[in-house]
């Protein structure tokens, strides 16, 4: 599968999540909606946490291509319907529509990951992983950045039509896919089979430990900038444009490094770098220095996290059984999404009562518990590949 097709798929996958989780709260607050009501938007994240429970349906019925086409078409329609309900005056009517968007986007997420795995081999999984990260940033740019810009200048209705058009345009790469269901299996995909997959379960343990460290290290970086004295404009540039450019460059670099050195070596190196950045942030929290130093540490942390994610994502794909990729990968992502919520709450409590340094110190401790497990959990042989001779790209 051409790299541009994968990037397009993953960009479409992240548009809705970016709009719901990043841009819509800004719109609501600008309209004077109370913070406690805006906080309820976090419930819209539930489909991404719970998607594992309907992921076997994607493995059992039809093909990833058809699921993606269906979900993206319905998402475009949902955006048009949502245009009729301005959040400033009809929020109660809009929220059910947005929840349907979240359900469709989460299902699209399941099918897209399955398509990425089926269209690559173990040796080329880093391409799908890198495309996921690059596409995620592109989707964030559309759903979290450009959409907000269109809304500010053209209003709610046209901004939602803009998203519908963007989704339809990003459906074009899907038309090039010809991914059929895997051959050579009589097993009915289910979560029960996922729990019997030893490679996957070992990967789950490693994923939770590794991501606990990485997410804990990143959880309080935004509030830390505020308390350090950065203006909101500066934070917007640092975490918006600066973070996006850094992340995109890092994702491309991570893909190339995984192809050259392998995911295991890249994850080890990136993990050590993340640990070094967290140590630096802990020291800065105890003995504040120049603001440019803090900005450099945070951008470095963002870049190294992106590189580590490219390597980790590729291995997550390799842990999945070829005949139920959608189910296995959705299980990994749902656990990671639930972990993100828990770590975010925990980091806030630690920072509030003990300060920022213990947050970063805890991240370092968890990371150095995870690093020795990299060699054991990554690069393991896969089960025999199921025939996928019906995977092709349309001419």
Coordinates of C-alpha atoms in Angstrom, one line a residue:
X1 CA 0.0 0.0 0.0
X2 CA 1.4 3.4 -0.9
X3 CA 2.5 5.5 2.0
X4 CA 0.2 8.3 1.0
X5 CA -2.8 6.0 1.3
X6 CA -1.9 5.1 4.8
X7 CA -1.3 8.7 5.8
X8 CA -4.7 9.6 4.3
X9 CA -6.5 6.9 6.3
X10 CA -4.9 7.8 9.6
X11 CA -5.5 11.5 9.0
X12 CA -9.2 10.8 8.4
X13 CA -9.2 8.6 11.5
X14 CA -8.0 11.5 13.8
X15 CA -10.1 14.4 12.5
X16 CA -13.2 13.7 14.6
X17 CA -11.3 13.0 17.8
X18 CA -9.3 16.2 17.3
X19 CA -12.4 18.3 16.8
X20 CA -14.3 16.8 19.7
X21 CA -11.4 16.7 22.2
X22 CA -9.4 19.8 21.3
X23 CA -11.4 22.3 19.2
X24 CA -15.0 22.0 20.4
X25 CA -14.2 22.8 24.0
X26 CA -12.5 26.1 22.8
X27 CA -15.7 27.0 20.8
X28 CA -17.9 26.3 23.8
X29 CA -15.8 28.2 26.2
X30 CA -15.7 31.1 23.8
X31 CA -19.5 31.1 23.7
X32 CA -19.6 31.3 27.5
X33 CA -20.5 27.7 28.3
X34 CA -19.6 26.8 31.9
X35 CA -16.5 24.8 32.5
X36 CA -18.4 22.0 34.3
X37 CA -20.6 21.5 31.2
X38 CA -17.5 21.5 29.0
X39 CA -16.0 18.9 31.2
X40 CA -18.8 16.6 30.3
X41 CA -17.4 16.4 26.8
X42 CA -14.9 13.9 28.2
X43 CA -17.7 11.4 28.1
X44 CA -17.5 11.6 24.3
X45 CA -14.1 9.8 24.6
X46 CA -15.9 6.6 25.8
X47 CA -16.3 5.1 22.4
X48 CA -12.5 5.0 21.9
X49 CA -12.2 3.3 25.3
X50 CA -15.0 0.8 24.8
X51 CA -14.5 0.1 21.1
X52 CA -12.8 -3.3 21.9
X53 CA -16.3 -4.7 22.7
X54 CA -17.5 -4.3 19.1
X55 CA -14.2 -4.7 17.4
X56 CA -14.8 -8.5 16.6
X57 CA -17.6 -7.4 14.3
X58 CA -15.0 -5.8 12.0
X59 CA -13.0 -9.0 11.9
X60 CA -16.1 -11.2 11.3
X61 CA -18.0 -9.2 8.7
X62 CA -17.1 -7.7 5.4
X63 CA -13.7 -6.1 4.8
X64 CA -11.7 -3.2 6.4
X65 CA -12.1 -1.3 3.2
X66 CA -15.9 -1.5 3.3
X67 CA -16.0 -0.6 7.0
X68 CA -13.8 2.4 6.3
X69 CA -15.9 3.6 3.4
X70 CA -19.1 3.2 5.4
X71 CA -17.8 5.0 8.5
X72 CA -16.3 7.9 6.6
X73 CA -19.4 8.3 4.5
X74 CA -21.6 8.4 7.6
X75 CA -19.2 10.7 9.3
X76 CA -19.4 13.2 6.4
X77 CA -23.2 13.0 6.7
X78 CA -23.0 13.5 10.5
X79 CA -21.0 16.6 10.0
X80 CA -23.7 18.0 7.7
X81 CA -26.4 17.1 10.1
X82 CA -24.4 18.7 13.0
X83 CA -24.2 21.9 11.0
X84 CA -27.9 22.4 11.8
X85 CA -27.3 22.6 15.6
X86 CA -25.1 25.5 16.7
X87 CA -23.4 24.7 20.0
X88 CA -24.0 28.2 21.3
X89 CA -27.8 27.8 21.2
X90 CA -28.6 24.1 20.6
X91 CA -25.9 22.2 22.6
X92 CA -28.4 19.6 23.9
X93 CA -29.4 18.7 20.4
X94 CA -25.8 18.7 19.1
X95 CA -24.3 16.4 21.7
X96 CA -26.2 13.2 20.5
X97 CA -25.0 13.9 17.0
X98 CA -21.4 14.3 18.2
X99 CA -21.7 11.1 20.2
X100 CA -22.7 9.3 17.0
X101 CA -19.6 10.9 15.3
X102 CA -17.5 9.5 18.1
X103 CA -18.9 6.0 17.6
X104 CA -18.3 6.1 13.9
X105 CA -14.8 7.5 14.3
X106 CA -13.9 4.8 16.9
X107 CA -15.2 2.1 14.5
X108 CA -13.3 3.7 11.6
X109 CA -10.2 3.6 13.9
X110 CA -10.6 -0.2 14.3
X111 CA -10.9 -0.8 10.6
X112 CA -8.1 1.5 9.6
X113 CA -5.6 -0.3 12.0
X114 CA -6.7 -3.6 10.6
X115 CA -6.1 -2.4 7.0
X116 CA -2.7 -1.1 8.0
X117 CA -1.7 -4.4 9.5
X118 CA -3.0 -6.5 6.6
X119 CA -1.3 -4.2 4.0
X120 CA 2.1 -4.6 5.6
X121 CA 4.5 -7.3 6.7
X122 CA 6.6 -7.5 9.8
X123 CA 9.5 -5.9 7.9
X124 CA 7.4 -3.0 6.8
X125 CA 5.2 -2.4 9.8
X126 CA 7.2 0.7 10.7
X127 CA 5.7 2.3 7.5
X128 CA 2.2 1.8 8.9
X129 CA 3.3 3.0 12.3
X130 CA 5.0 6.1 10.9
X131 CA 2.0 6.8 8.7
X132 CA -0.2 6.5 11.7
X133 CA 1.8 9.2 13.6
X134 CA 2.1 11.5 10.6
X135 CA -1.5 11.0 9.7
X136 CA -2.5 11.7 13.3
X137 CA -0.7 15.0 13.2
X138 CA -2.3 15.9 9.8
X139 CA -5.8 15.0 11.2
X140 CA -5.1 17.1 14.2
X141 CA -4.2 20.0 12.0
X142 CA -7.5 19.7 10.1
X143 CA -9.8 18.8 13.0
X144 CA -8.2 20.8 15.7
X145 CA -6.6 23.7 13.8
X146 CA -8.0 24.5 10.4
X147 CA -11.5 23.7 11.5
X148 CA -11.2 26.3 14.4
X149 CA -9.9 28.8 11.9
X150 CA -12.8 28.3 9.5
X151 CA -15.2 28.5 12.4
X152 CA -13.8 31.8 13.6
X153 CA -14.2 33.3 10.1
X154 CA -17.2 31.6 8.6
X155 CA -19.3 30.4 11.5
X156 CA -20.6 27.0 12.7
X157 CA -22.5 25.8 9.6
X158 CA -19.7 26.3 7.1
X159 CA -17.1 24.9 9.4
X160 CA -19.0 21.6 9.7
X161 CA -19.4 21.5 5.9
X162 CA -15.7 22.0 5.7
X163 CA -15.1 18.9 7.8
X164 CA -17.6 16.9 5.7
X165 CA -15.7 17.9 2.5
X166 CA -12.3 17.1 4.1
X167 CA -13.6 13.7 5.1
X168 CA -14.9 12.9 1.6
X169 CA -11.6 14.0 0.1
X170 CA -9.7 11.7 2.5
X171 CA -12.0 8.9 1.4
X172 CA -10.3 8.9 -2.0
X173 CA -7.2 6.9 -0.9
X174 CA -9.5 4.2 0.5
X175 CA -10.8 3.6 -3.1
X176 CA -7.4 2.4 -3.9
X177 CA -7.6 -0.4 -1.4
X178 CA -8.5 -4.0 -2.2
X179 CA -8.2 -5.7 1.2
X180 CA -10.3 -8.8 1.6
X181 CA -10.8 -10.9 4.6
X182 CA -7.9 -13.2 5.5
X183 CA -8.0 -16.7 4.1
X184 CA -7.1 -20.0 5.8
X185 CA -8.9 -19.6 9.2
X186 CA -12.1 -21.1 10.6
X187 CA -11.7 -19.5 14.0
X188 CA -14.4 -17.0 14.9
X189 CA -12.7 -13.7 16.0
X190 CA -13.4 -12.9 19.7
X191 CA -11.9 -11.3 22.8
X192 CA -11.7 -14.8 24.3
X193 CA -9.1 -15.7 21.6
X194 CA -7.3 -12.5 22.3
X195 CA -6.9 -13.4 25.9
X196 CA -5.4 -16.8 24.9
X197 CA -2.8 -15.1 22.7
X198 CA 0.4 -15.3 24.9
X199 CA 2.3 -12.9 22.7
X200 CA -0.5 -10.3 23.0
X201 CA -0.9 -10.7 26.7
X202 CA 2.8 -10.3 27.3
X203 CA 2.6 -7.2 25.1
X204 CA -0.3 -5.8 27.1
X205 CA 1.8 -5.9 30.3
X206 CA 4.7 -4.2 28.6
X207 CA 2.4 -1.6 26.9
X208 CA 0.8 -0.6 30.2
X209 CA 4.1 -0.3 32.0
X210 CA 5.8 1.7 29.1
X211 CA 2.9 3.9 28.5
X212 CA 2.4 4.6 32.2
X213 CA 5.9 6.1 32.2
X214 CA 5.6 8.0 28.9
X215 CA 2.1 9.4 29.7
X216 CA 3.1 10.3 33.3
X217 CA 6.1 12.3 31.9
X218 CA 3.9 14.2 29.4
X219 CA 0.8 14.7 31.6
X220 CA 1.8 17.9 33.4
X221 CA 4.0 19.6 30.8
X222 CA 1.2 22.1 29.8
X223 CA 0.4 23.3 33.3
X224 CA 4.1 23.5 34.0
X225 CA 4.5 26.0 31.2
X226 CA 1.8 28.2 32.7
X227 CA 3.3 28.1 36.2
X228 CA 6.7 28.8 34.7
X229 CA 5.5 32.1 33.3
X230 CA 4.9 31.4 29.6
X231 CA 2.1 33.5 28.1
X232 CA -0.9 31.7 26.5
X233 CA 0.2 32.8 23.1
X234 CA 3.7 31.4 23.6
X235 CA 2.2 28.1 24.9
X236 CA 0.0 28.0 21.8
X237 CA 2.9 28.3 19.5
X238 CA 5.1 25.9 21.5
X239 CA 2.6 23.2 21.9
X240 CA 0.7 23.9 18.7
X241 CA 2.9 24.7 15.7
X242 CA 6.2 23.9 17.4
X243 CA 4.9 20.6 18.8
X244 CA 3.3 19.6 15.5
X245 CA 6.4 20.4 13.4
X246 CA 8.6 18.6 15.9
X247 CA 6.3 15.6 16.0
X248 CA 6.0 15.3 12.2
X249 CA 9.8 15.4 11.8
X250 CA 10.3 12.9 14.6
X251 CA 7.7 10.6 13.2
X252 CA 9.4 10.5 9.8
X253 CA 12.8 10.1 11.4
X254 CA 11.4 7.3 13.6
X255 CA 10.1 5.5 10.6
X256 CA 13.4 5.7 8.8
X257 CA 15.3 4.6 12.0
X258 CA 13.0 1.6 12.5
X259 CA 13.6 0.5 8.9
X260 CA 17.4 0.9 9.4
X261 CA 18.0 -0.3 13.0
X262 CA 14.8 -2.2 14.0
X263 CA 12.1 -1.3 16.4
X264 CA 13.9 -2.8 19.4
X265 CA 17.0 -0.6 19.1
X266 CA 14.9 2.5 18.3
X267 CA 12.6 2.0 21.3
X268 CA 15.5 1.5 23.7
X269 CA 17.3 4.7 22.4
X270 CA 14.1 6.8 22.5
X271 CA 13.2 5.5 25.9
X272 CA 16.6 6.5 27.3
X273 CA 16.1 9.9 25.7
X274 CA 12.6 10.3 27.2
X275 CA 14.1 9.4 30.6
X276 CA 16.9 12.0 30.2
X277 CA 14.3 14.7 29.4
X278 CA 12.2 13.8 32.4
X279 CA 15.2 14.0 34.6
X280 CA 15.9 17.4 33.1
X281 CA 12.3 18.6 33.7
X282 CA 12.4 17.3 37.3
X283 CA 15.6 19.3 37.9
X284 CA 14.1 22.4 36.3
X285 CA 11.0 22.1 38.5
X286 CA 13.2 22.1 41.6
X287 CA 15.6 24.8 40.4
X288 CA 14.0 26.8 37.6
X289 CA 16.3 28.2 35.0
X290 CA 15.9 29.9 31.7
X291 CA 12.5 29.6 29.9
X292 CA 14.2 28.5 26.7
X293 CA 15.7 25.6 28.5
X294 CA 12.3 24.4 29.6
X295 CA 10.9 24.9 26.1
X296 CA 13.8 22.8 24.7
X297 CA 13.3 20.0 27.2
X298 CA 9.6 19.8 26.4
X299 CA 10.1 19.9 22.6
X300 CA 12.8 17.2 22.9
X301 CA 10.4 15.1 25.1
X302 CA 7.7 15.5 22.4
X303 CA 10.1 14.4 19.6
X304 CA 11.4 11.4 21.5
X305 CA 7.9 10.3 22.5
X306 CA 6.8 10.4 18.8
X307 CA 9.8 8.3 17.8
X308 CA 9.1 5.8 20.6
X309 CA 5.5 5.6 19.5
X310 CA 6.5 4.7 15.9
X311 CA 8.5 1.8 17.2
X312 CA 5.9 0.7 19.8
X313 CA 3.0 1.0 17.4
X314 CA 4.8 -1.3 14.9
X315 CA 5.4 -3.9 17.6
X316 CA 1.8 -3.7 18.8
X317 CA 0.8 -4.6 15.2
X318 CA 3.1 -7.6 15.3
X319 CA 1.5 -8.9 18.6
X320 CA -1.9 -9.2 16.9
X321 CA -3.1 -12.5 15.4
X322 CA -3.4 -12.1 11.6
X323 CA -6.9 -13.5 11.6
X324 CA -8.3 -11.1 14.2
X325 CA -6.2 -8.0 13.9
X326 CA -9.1 -5.6 14.5
X327 CA -10.0 -7.3 17.8
X328 CA -6.5 -7.6 19.1
X329 CA -5.4 -4.1 18.2
X330 CA -8.5 -2.6 19.6
X331 CA -7.9 -4.3 22.9
X332 CA -4.4 -2.7 23.1
X333 CA -5.7 0.7 22.2
X334 CA -8.7 0.6 24.6
X335 CA -6.4 -0.4 27.5
X336 CA -4.1 2.4 26.5
X337 CA -7.0 4.9 26.3
X338 CA -8.2 3.9 29.8
X339 CA -4.7 4.1 31.1
X340 CA -4.4 7.7 29.8
X341 CA -7.4 8.7 31.9
X342 CA -6.0 7.1 35.0
X343 CA -2.5 8.5 34.6
X344 CA -3.9 12.0 33.9
X345 CA -5.9 12.0 37.1
X346 CA -2.9 10.5 39.1
X347 CA -0.4 13.1 37.7
X348 CA -2.7 15.9 38.6
X349 CA -3.0 14.7 42.2
X350 CA 0.7 14.2 42.6
X351 CA 1.5 17.6 41.1
X352 CA -1.1 19.4 43.2
X353 CA 0.1 18.0 46.5
X354 CA 3.9 17.3 45.9
X355 CA 4.9 19.4 42.9
X356 CA 6.0 18.6 39.4
X357 CA 9.4 17.0 40.3
X358 CA 7.8 13.8 41.7
X359 CA 5.7 13.4 38.6
X360 CA 8.7 13.4 36.4
X361 CA 10.7 11.3 38.9
X362 CA 7.9 8.7 38.9
X363 CA 8.0 8.6 35.1
X364 CA 11.7 8.0 35.2
X365 CA 11.3 5.2 37.7
X366 CA 8.6 3.5 35.6
X367 CA 10.6 3.9 32.5
X368 CA 13.7 2.2 33.9
X369 CA 11.5 -0.7 35.0
X370 CA 10.2 -1.0 31.4
X371 CA 13.5 -0.7 29.6
X372 CA 14.9 -4.1 30.6
X373 CA 11.7 -5.7 29.2
X374 CA 12.2 -4.3 25.7
X375 CA 14.4 -7.2 24.5
X376 CA 12.0 -9.7 25.9
X377 CA 8.8 -8.3 24.5
X378 CA 9.9 -6.9 21.2
X379 CA 11.1 -8.7 18.1
X380 CA 9.5 -12.1 18.9
X381 CA 8.6 -14.4 16.1
X382 CA 5.0 -14.2 14.8
X383 CA 2.7 -17.1 14.3
X384 CA 2.6 -18.4 10.7
X385 CA 1.2 -15.8 8.4
X386 CA -2.3 -16.3 7.0
X387 CA -2.5 -16.0 3.2
X388 CA -3.3 -12.5 2.2
X389 CA -2.9 -12.9 -1.6
X390 CA -6.2 -11.0 -2.0
X391 CA -4.6 -7.8 -0.7
X392 CA -3.8 -5.5 -3.5
X393 CA -3.8 -1.9 -4.7
X394 CA -6.2 -0.9 -7.4
X395 CA -4.6 0.3 -10.5

